[in-house]
Coordinates of C-alpha atoms in Angstrom, one line a residue:
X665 CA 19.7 -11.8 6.7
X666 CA 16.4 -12.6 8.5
X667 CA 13.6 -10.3 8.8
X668 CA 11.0 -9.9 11.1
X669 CA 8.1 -11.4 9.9
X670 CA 4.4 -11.3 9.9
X671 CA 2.3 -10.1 11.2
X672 CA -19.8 -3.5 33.2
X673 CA -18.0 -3.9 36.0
X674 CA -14.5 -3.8 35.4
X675 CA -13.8 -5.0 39.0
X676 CA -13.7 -9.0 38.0
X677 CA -10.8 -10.5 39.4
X678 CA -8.6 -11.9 37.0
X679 CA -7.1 -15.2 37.0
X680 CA -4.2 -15.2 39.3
X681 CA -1.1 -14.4 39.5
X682 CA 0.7 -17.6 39.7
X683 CA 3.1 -18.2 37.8
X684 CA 6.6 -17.1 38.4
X685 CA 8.1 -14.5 37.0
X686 CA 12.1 -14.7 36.0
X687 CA 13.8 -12.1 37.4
X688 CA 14.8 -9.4 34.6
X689 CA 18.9 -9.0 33.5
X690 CA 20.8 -5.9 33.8
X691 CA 19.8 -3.2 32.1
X692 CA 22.7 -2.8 29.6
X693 CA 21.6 -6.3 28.3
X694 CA 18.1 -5.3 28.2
X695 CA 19.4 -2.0 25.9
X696 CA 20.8 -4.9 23.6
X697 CA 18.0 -6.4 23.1
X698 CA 16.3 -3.8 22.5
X699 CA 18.8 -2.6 20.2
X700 CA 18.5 -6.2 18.5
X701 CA 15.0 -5.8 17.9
X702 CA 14.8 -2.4 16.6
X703 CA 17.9 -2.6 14.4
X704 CA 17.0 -6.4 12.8
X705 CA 15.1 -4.3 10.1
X706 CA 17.6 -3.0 7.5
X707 CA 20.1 -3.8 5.1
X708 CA 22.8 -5.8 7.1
X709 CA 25.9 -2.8 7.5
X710 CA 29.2 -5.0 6.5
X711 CA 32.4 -3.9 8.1
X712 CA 34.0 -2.0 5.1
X713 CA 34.0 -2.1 1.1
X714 CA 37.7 -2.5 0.9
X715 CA 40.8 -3.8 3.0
X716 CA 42.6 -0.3 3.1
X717 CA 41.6 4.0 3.3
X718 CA 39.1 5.7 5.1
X719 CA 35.4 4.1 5.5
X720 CA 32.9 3.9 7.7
X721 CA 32.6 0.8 9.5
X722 CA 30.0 -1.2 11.9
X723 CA 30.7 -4.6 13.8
X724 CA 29.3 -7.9 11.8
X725 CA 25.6 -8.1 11.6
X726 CA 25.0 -4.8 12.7
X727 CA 21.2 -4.3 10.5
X728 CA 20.4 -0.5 10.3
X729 CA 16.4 1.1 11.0
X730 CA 14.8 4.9 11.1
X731 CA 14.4 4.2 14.8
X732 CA 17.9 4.5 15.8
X733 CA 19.3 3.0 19.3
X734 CA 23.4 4.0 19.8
X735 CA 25.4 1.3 18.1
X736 CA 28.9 1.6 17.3
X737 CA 30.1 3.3 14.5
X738 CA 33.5 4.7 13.2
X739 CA 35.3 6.2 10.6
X740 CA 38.9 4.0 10.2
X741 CA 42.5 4.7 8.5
X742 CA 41.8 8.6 8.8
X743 CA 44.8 10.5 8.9
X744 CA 45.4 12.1 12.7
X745 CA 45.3 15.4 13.2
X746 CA 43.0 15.5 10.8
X747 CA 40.0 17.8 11.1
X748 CA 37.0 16.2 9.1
X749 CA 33.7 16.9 8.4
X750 CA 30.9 14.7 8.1
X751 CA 27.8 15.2 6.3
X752 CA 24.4 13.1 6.6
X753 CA 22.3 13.7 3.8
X754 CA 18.9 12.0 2.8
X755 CA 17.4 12.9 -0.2
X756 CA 13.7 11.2 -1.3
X757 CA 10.5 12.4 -3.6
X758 CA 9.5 14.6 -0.8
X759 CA 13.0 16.4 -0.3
X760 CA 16.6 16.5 1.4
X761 CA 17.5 16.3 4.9
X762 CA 21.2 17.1 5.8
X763 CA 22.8 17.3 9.2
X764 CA 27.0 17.6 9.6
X765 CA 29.6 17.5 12.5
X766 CA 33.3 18.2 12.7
X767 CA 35.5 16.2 14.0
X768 CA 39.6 15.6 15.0
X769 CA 41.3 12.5 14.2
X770 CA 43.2 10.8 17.1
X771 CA 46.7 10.1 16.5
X772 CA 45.4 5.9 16.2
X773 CA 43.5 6.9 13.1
X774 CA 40.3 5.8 13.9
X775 CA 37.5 8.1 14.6
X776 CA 35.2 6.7 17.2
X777 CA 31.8 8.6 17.0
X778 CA 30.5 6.4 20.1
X779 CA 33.0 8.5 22.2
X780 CA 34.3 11.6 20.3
X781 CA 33.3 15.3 21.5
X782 CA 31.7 17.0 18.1
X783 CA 32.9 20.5 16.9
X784 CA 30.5 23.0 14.9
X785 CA 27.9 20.3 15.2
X786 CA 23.5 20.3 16.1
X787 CA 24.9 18.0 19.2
X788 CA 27.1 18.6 22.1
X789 CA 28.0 15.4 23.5
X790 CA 29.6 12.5 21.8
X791 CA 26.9 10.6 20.2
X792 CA 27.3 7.3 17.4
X793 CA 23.9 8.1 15.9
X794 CA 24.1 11.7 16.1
X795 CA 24.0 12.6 12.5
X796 CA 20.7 10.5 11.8
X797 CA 18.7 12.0 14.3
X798 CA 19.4 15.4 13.9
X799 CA 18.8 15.8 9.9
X800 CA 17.2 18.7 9.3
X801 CA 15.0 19.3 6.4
X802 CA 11.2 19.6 5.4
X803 CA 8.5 19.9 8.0
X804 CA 6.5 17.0 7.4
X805 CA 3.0 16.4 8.9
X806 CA 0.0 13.7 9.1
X807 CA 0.2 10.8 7.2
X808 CA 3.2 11.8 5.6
X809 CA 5.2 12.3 7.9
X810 CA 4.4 8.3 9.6
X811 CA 4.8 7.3 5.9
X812 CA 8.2 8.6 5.2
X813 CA 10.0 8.0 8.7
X814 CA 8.2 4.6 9.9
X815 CA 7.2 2.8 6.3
X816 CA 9.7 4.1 3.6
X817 CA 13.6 2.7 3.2
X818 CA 15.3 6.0 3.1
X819 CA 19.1 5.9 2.1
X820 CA 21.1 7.9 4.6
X821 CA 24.5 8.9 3.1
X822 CA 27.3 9.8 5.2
X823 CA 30.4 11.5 3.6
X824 CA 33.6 12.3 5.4
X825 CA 35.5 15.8 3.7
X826 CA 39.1 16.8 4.9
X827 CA 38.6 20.6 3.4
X828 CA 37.2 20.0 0.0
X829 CA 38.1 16.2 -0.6
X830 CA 36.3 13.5 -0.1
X831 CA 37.9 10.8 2.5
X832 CA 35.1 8.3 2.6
X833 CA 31.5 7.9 1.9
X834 CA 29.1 5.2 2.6
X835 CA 24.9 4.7 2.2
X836 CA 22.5 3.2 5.2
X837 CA 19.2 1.9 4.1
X838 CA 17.3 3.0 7.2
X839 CA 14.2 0.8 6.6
X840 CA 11.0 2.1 8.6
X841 CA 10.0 0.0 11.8
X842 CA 6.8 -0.5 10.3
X843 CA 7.3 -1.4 6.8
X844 CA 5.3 -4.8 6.9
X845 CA 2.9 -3.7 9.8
X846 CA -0.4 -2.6 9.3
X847 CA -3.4 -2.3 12.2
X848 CA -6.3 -3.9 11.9
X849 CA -9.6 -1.5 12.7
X850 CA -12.2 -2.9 14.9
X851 CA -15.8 -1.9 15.1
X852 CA -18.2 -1.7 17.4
X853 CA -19.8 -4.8 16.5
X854 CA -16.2 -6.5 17.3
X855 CA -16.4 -5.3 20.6
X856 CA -20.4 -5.5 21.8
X857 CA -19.3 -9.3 22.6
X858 CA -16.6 -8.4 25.0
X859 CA -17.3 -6.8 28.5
X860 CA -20.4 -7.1 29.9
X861 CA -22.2 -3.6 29.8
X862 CA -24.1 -2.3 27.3
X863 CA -22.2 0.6 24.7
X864 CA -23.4 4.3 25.1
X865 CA -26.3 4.6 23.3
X866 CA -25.1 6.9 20.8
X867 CA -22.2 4.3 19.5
X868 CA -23.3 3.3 16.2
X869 CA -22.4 -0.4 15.6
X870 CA -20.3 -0.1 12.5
X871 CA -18.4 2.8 14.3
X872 CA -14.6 2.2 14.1
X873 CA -13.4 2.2 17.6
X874 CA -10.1 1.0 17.6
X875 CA -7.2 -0.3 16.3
X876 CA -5.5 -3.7 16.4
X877 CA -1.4 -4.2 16.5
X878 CA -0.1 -7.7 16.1
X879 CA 2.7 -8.5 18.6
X880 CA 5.6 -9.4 15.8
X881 CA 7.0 -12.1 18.1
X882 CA 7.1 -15.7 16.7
X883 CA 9.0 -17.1 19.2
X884 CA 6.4 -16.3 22.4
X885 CA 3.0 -18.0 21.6
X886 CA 1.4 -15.7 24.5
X887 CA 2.5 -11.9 24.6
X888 CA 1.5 -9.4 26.7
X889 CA -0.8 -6.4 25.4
X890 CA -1.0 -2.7 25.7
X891 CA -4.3 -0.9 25.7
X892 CA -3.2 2.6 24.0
X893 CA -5.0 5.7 24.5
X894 CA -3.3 7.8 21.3
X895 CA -1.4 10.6 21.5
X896 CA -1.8 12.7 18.1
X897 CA 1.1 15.1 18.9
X898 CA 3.4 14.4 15.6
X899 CA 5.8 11.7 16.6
X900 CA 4.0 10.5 19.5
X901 CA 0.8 9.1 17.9
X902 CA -0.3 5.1 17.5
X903 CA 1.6 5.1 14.2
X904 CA 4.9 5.3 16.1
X905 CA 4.6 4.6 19.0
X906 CA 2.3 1.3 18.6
X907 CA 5.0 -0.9 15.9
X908 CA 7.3 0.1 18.7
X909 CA 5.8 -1.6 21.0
X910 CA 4.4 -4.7 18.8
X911 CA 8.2 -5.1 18.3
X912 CA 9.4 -5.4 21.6
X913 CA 6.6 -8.8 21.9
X914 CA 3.4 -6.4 23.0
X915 CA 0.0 -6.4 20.9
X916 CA -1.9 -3.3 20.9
X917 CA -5.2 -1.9 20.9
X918 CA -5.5 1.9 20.2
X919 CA -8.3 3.8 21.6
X920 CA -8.2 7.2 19.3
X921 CA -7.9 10.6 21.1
X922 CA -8.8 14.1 19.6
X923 CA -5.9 16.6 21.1
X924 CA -7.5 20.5 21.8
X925 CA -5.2 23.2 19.8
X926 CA -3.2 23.9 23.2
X927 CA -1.6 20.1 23.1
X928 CA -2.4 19.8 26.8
X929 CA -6.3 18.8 26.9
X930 CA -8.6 16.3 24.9
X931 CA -11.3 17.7 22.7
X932 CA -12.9 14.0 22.4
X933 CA -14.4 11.8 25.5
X934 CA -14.0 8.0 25.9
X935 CA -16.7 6.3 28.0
X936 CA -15.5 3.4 30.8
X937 CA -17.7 1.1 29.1
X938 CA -15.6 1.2 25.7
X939 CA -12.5 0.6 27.9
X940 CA -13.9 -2.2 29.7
X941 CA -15.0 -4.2 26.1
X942 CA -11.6 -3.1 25.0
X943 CA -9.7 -4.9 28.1
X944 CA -12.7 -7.7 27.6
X945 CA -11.5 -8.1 24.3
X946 CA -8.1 -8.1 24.8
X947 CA -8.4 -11.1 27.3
X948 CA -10.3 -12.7 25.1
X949 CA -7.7 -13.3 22.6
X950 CA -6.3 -16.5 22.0
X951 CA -2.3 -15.6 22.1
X952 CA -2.4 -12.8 25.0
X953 CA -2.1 -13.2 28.5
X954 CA -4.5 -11.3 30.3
X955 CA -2.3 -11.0 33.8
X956 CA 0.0 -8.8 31.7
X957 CA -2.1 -6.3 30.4
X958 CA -0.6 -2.8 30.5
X959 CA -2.1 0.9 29.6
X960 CA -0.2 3.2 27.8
X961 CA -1.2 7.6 27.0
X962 CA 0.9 10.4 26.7
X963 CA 0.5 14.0 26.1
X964 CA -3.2 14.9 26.1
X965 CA -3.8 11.6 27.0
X966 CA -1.8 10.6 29.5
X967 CA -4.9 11.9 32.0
X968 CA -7.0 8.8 30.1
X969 CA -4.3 6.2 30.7
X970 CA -4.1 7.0 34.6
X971 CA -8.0 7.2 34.8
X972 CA -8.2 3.8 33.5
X973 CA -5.7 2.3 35.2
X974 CA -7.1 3.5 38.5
X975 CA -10.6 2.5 37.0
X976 CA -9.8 -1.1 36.0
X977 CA -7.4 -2.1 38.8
X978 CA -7.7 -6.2 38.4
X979 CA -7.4 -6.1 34.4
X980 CA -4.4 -3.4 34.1
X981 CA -1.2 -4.8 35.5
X982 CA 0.9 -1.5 34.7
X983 CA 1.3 1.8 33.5
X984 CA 3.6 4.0 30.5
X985 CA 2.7 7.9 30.7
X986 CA 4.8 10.9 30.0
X987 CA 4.2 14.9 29.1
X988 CA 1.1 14.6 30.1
X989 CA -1.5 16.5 33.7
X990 CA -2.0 14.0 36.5
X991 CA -5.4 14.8 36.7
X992 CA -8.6 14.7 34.1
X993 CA -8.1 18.2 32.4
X994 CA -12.0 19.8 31.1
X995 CA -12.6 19.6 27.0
X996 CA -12.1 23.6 25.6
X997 CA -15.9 24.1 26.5
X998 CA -14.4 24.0 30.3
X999 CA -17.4 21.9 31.5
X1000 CA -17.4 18.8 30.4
X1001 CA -14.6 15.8 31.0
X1002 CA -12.7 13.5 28.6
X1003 CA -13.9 10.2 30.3
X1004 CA -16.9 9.1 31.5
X1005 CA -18.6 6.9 33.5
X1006 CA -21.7 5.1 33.8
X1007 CA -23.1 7.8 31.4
X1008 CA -21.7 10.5 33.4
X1009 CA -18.6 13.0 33.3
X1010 CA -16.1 12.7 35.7
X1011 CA -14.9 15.5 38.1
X1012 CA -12.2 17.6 35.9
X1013 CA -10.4 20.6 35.9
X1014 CA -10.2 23.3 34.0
X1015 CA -6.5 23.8 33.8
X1016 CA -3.5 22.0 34.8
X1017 CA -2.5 22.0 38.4
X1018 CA -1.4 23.0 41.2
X1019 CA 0.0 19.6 41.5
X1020 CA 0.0 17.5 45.1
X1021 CA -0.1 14.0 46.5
X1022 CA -3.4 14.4 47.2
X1023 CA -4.3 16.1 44.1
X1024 CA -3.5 13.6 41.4
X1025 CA -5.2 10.5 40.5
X1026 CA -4.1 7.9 42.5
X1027 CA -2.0 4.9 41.2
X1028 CA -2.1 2.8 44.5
X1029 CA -4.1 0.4 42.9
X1030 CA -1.4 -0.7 40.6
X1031 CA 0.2 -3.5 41.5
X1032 CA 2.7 -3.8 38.4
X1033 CA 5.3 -1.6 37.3
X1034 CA 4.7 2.2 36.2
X1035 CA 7.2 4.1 34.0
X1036 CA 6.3 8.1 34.2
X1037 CA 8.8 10.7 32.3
X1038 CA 8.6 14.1 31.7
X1039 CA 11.0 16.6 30.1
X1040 CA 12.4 19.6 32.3
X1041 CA 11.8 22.0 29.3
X1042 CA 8.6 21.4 28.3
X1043 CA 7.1 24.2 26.4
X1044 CA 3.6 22.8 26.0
X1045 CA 3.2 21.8 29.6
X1046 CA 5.4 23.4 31.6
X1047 CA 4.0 22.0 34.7
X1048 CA 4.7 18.5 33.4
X1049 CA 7.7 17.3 35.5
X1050 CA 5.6 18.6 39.2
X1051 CA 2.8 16.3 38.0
X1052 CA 4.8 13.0 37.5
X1053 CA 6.3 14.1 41.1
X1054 CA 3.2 14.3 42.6
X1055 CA 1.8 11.3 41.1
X1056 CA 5.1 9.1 42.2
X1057 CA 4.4 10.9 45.5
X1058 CA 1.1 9.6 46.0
X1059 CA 2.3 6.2 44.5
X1060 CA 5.3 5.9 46.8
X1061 CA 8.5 3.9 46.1
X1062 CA 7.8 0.7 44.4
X1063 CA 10.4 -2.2 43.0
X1064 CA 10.0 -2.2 39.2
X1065 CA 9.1 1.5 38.8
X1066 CA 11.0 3.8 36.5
X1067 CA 10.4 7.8 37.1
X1068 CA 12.2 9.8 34.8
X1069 CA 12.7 13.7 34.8
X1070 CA 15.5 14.7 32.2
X1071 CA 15.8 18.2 32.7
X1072 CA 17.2 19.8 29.2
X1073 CA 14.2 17.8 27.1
X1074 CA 11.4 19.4 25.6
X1075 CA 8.0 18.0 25.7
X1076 CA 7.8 15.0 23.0
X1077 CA 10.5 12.5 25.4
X1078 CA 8.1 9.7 23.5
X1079 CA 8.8 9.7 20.1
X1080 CA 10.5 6.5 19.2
X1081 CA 14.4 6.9 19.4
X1082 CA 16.4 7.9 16.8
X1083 CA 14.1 9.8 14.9
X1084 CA 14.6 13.6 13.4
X1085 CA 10.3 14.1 14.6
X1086 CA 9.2 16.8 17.2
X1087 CA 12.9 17.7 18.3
X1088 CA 13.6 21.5 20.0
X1089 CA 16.2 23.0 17.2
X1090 CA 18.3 25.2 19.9
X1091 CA 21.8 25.7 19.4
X1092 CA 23.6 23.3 21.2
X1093 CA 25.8 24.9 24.7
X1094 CA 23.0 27.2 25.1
X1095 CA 23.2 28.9 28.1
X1096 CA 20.7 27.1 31.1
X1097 CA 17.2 28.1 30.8
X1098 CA 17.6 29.4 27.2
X1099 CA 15.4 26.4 26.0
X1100 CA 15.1 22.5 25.1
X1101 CA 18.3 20.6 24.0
X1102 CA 17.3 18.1 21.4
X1103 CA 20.2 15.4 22.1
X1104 CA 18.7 16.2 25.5
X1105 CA 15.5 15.5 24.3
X1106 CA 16.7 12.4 22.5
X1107 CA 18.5 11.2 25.6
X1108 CA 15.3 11.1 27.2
X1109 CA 13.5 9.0 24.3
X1110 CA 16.2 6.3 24.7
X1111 CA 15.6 6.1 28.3
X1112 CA 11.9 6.0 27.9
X1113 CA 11.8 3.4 25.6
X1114 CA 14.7 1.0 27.7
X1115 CA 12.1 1.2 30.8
X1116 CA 9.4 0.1 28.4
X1117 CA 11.1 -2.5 27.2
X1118 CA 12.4 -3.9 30.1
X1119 CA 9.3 -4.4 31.2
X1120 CA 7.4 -5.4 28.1
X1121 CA 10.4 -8.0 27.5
X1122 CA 10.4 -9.0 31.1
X1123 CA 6.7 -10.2 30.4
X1124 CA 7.3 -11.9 27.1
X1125 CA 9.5 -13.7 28.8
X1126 CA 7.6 -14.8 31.4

């Protein structure tokens, strides 16, 4: 099977925008292609080991990652009436994760996990990749826990048991989506060339100041780019959410982004000059089209991501936030603000909200799409879903924009799909109000990541 391989102002008007752009299919055919891209990593899943008994089967060609889109899967030749129970369970060098859901066996004999109702089960709804996202094991954290859910191979083992006996079994090599990825750090010195102000005087020119992600595409000489301002919330940070992207056709350059203890403000400050040699050297790239250059920040720094995009209106061509204030939130101290400009801090505020039209930053100045989510439940900002409101508010209507507010989700709707990271652990058919849902929460991720992709696809395609 094939793999994916390899690898001062601010205000300059860039080249224009005249080339056309082809309009962009449905969205169920984007979803496949996405789901193409994200599942081209693994071991290819053949339709059965034998001709006859129970087994778990996929359709042809169906290649298996640890970032999970819905893809078909059933158990065939059960016997109906049957009540089974079926068992995930990982088990590496840094311990076992197990999930399980029971199930009834239509009178056909085939068990459709796409569209049966689960019983006894961490999910509510019917849901083919339920069991994968919802393992439940040791809390992981830092490196670790990128390592193990986006590098490693991890063999997923699900097991079908009518009472005591064992009906069918089979293994999924869930291969990480960035197994053969790796960023490349930039320096000061890589940037001084780019832009044309001069770096804050206290920027040391062997400082690391970014990193670099290689678009994976080898089919699209000229990819778009995404200028990330990283979220460390676990799940959300550049070490997901960046090979993510770089699959879908997008390179990326990572700004870094210290988070304060309350997961809602910045305890580190990025200056407008570093964003404009950033953008500089973006453009400057031989392989990336400058017209489609997009900013990306969730969480703590989703405030960042709208700053620049309002800062930088001619270079930044669209927008990805989520879970994040709609205005620049003060560092702890309660004085001083995350980005500056020309040497100076920018207005901020103290806390979060109240949110308004005329409160937020602005995103007029946008002329390409903007995809803003939030999750109803969030329990680190629970004002999160009244600032994406207000910022569409103040935005107004606009063709190509995707607002999304999934009410039951918790706070981390950004974590790439699929993935057992950062999920609420309430019981599933919880009363309303009783907390965060976590296929809820998962729903949300899926729907975040099919907006980004359509766009980021639309543009490689362009």
């Amino acid at each position: 099977m094939r793999r994916w391989g390899g690898d001062g102002d601010g205000r300059r008007q860039p080249p224009a925008r005249s080339r056309p752009r082809r309009p962009v299919a449905a969205l169920t055919a984007v979803v496949a292609t996405v789901a193409a891209l994200a599942l081209a990593l693994g071991g290819c899943a053949t339709a059965a080991d034998g001709p006859v008994g129970p087994r778990f089967v996929t359709p042809p060609l169906i290649h298996y990652t640890s970032v999970l889109w819905p893809v078909p899967l059933q158990l065939v030749g059960g016997e109906p009436g049957s009540r089974l129970r079926i068992t995930a369970t990982l088990t590496d060098g840094r311990g076992t994760w197990r999930s399980s859901a029971t199930y009834t066996v239509p009178a056909g004999g085939m068990l459709d996990l796409a569209t049966a109702r689960p019983q006894l089960a961490p999910f509510a709804e019917p849901d083919s990749v339920g069991l994968f996202w919802s393992l439940d094991g040791p809390e992981l954290s830092g490196t670790a826990l990128a390592t193990h859910w986006m590098h490693d191979t991890l063999p997923v083992t699900l097991a079908a048991f009518d009472a005591d006996r064992l009906v069918a079994s089979r293994t999924f090599d869930l291969q990480g989506l960035a197994d053969d990825l790796r960023p490349h750090t930039l320096y000061t010195r890589d940037l001084e060339g780019a832009g044309t102000s001069r770096f804050p005087r206290e920027t040391h020119e062997d400082q690391p100041v970014a990193q670099f992600w290689k678009a994976t595409s080898q089919e699209r000489p000229i990819t778009p780019a995404v200028l990330m301002f990283d979220d460390p919330a676990p799940g959300a940070s550049a070490a997901f959410a960046a090979p993510l992207l770089a699959r879908f056709g997008a390179s990326v350059l990572v700004l870094p982004v210290s988070s304060a203890p309350d997961g809602v403000r910045a305890s580190s400050v990025v200056d407008s000059t570093t964003v404009e040699h950033a953008l500089a050297w973006l453009a400057a790239q031989q392989g990336i089209d400058a017209r489609d250059v997009f900013v990306y920040g969730t969480g703590v720094s989703e405030p960042l991501a709208l700053w620049a995009a309002t800062r930088f209106p001619t270079r930044v061509h669209g927008l990805f936030a989520a879970g994040g204030a709609p205005q620049l939130l003060c560092l702890p101290s309660g004085s001083t603000a995350p980005a500056f400009e020309d040497g100076a801090g920018l207005p901020c505020r103290v806390g979060p909200g109240p949110d308004s039209a005329s409160s937020v930053i602005p995103l007029g100045g946008v002329d390409g799409p903007v995809v803003l989510a939030c999750g109803g439940r969030d329990t680190v900002l629970a004002s999160a879903c009244s600032g994406q409101a207000a910022l569409a508010a103040a935005r107004g209507r606009r063709a190509g924009d995707s607002i999304q507010n999934a009410p039951r989700a918790g706070h981390a709707v950004t974590v790439p799909p699929g993935l057992p990271v950062a999920l609420p652990r309430g019981r599933p058919g919880a009363p309303a109000g009783s907390g965060a849902d976590a296929q809820a929460t998962e729903q949300a991720r899926v729907a975040f990541w099919n907006a980004v992709a359509q766009i980021v696809l639309r543009a490689t395609r362009s």
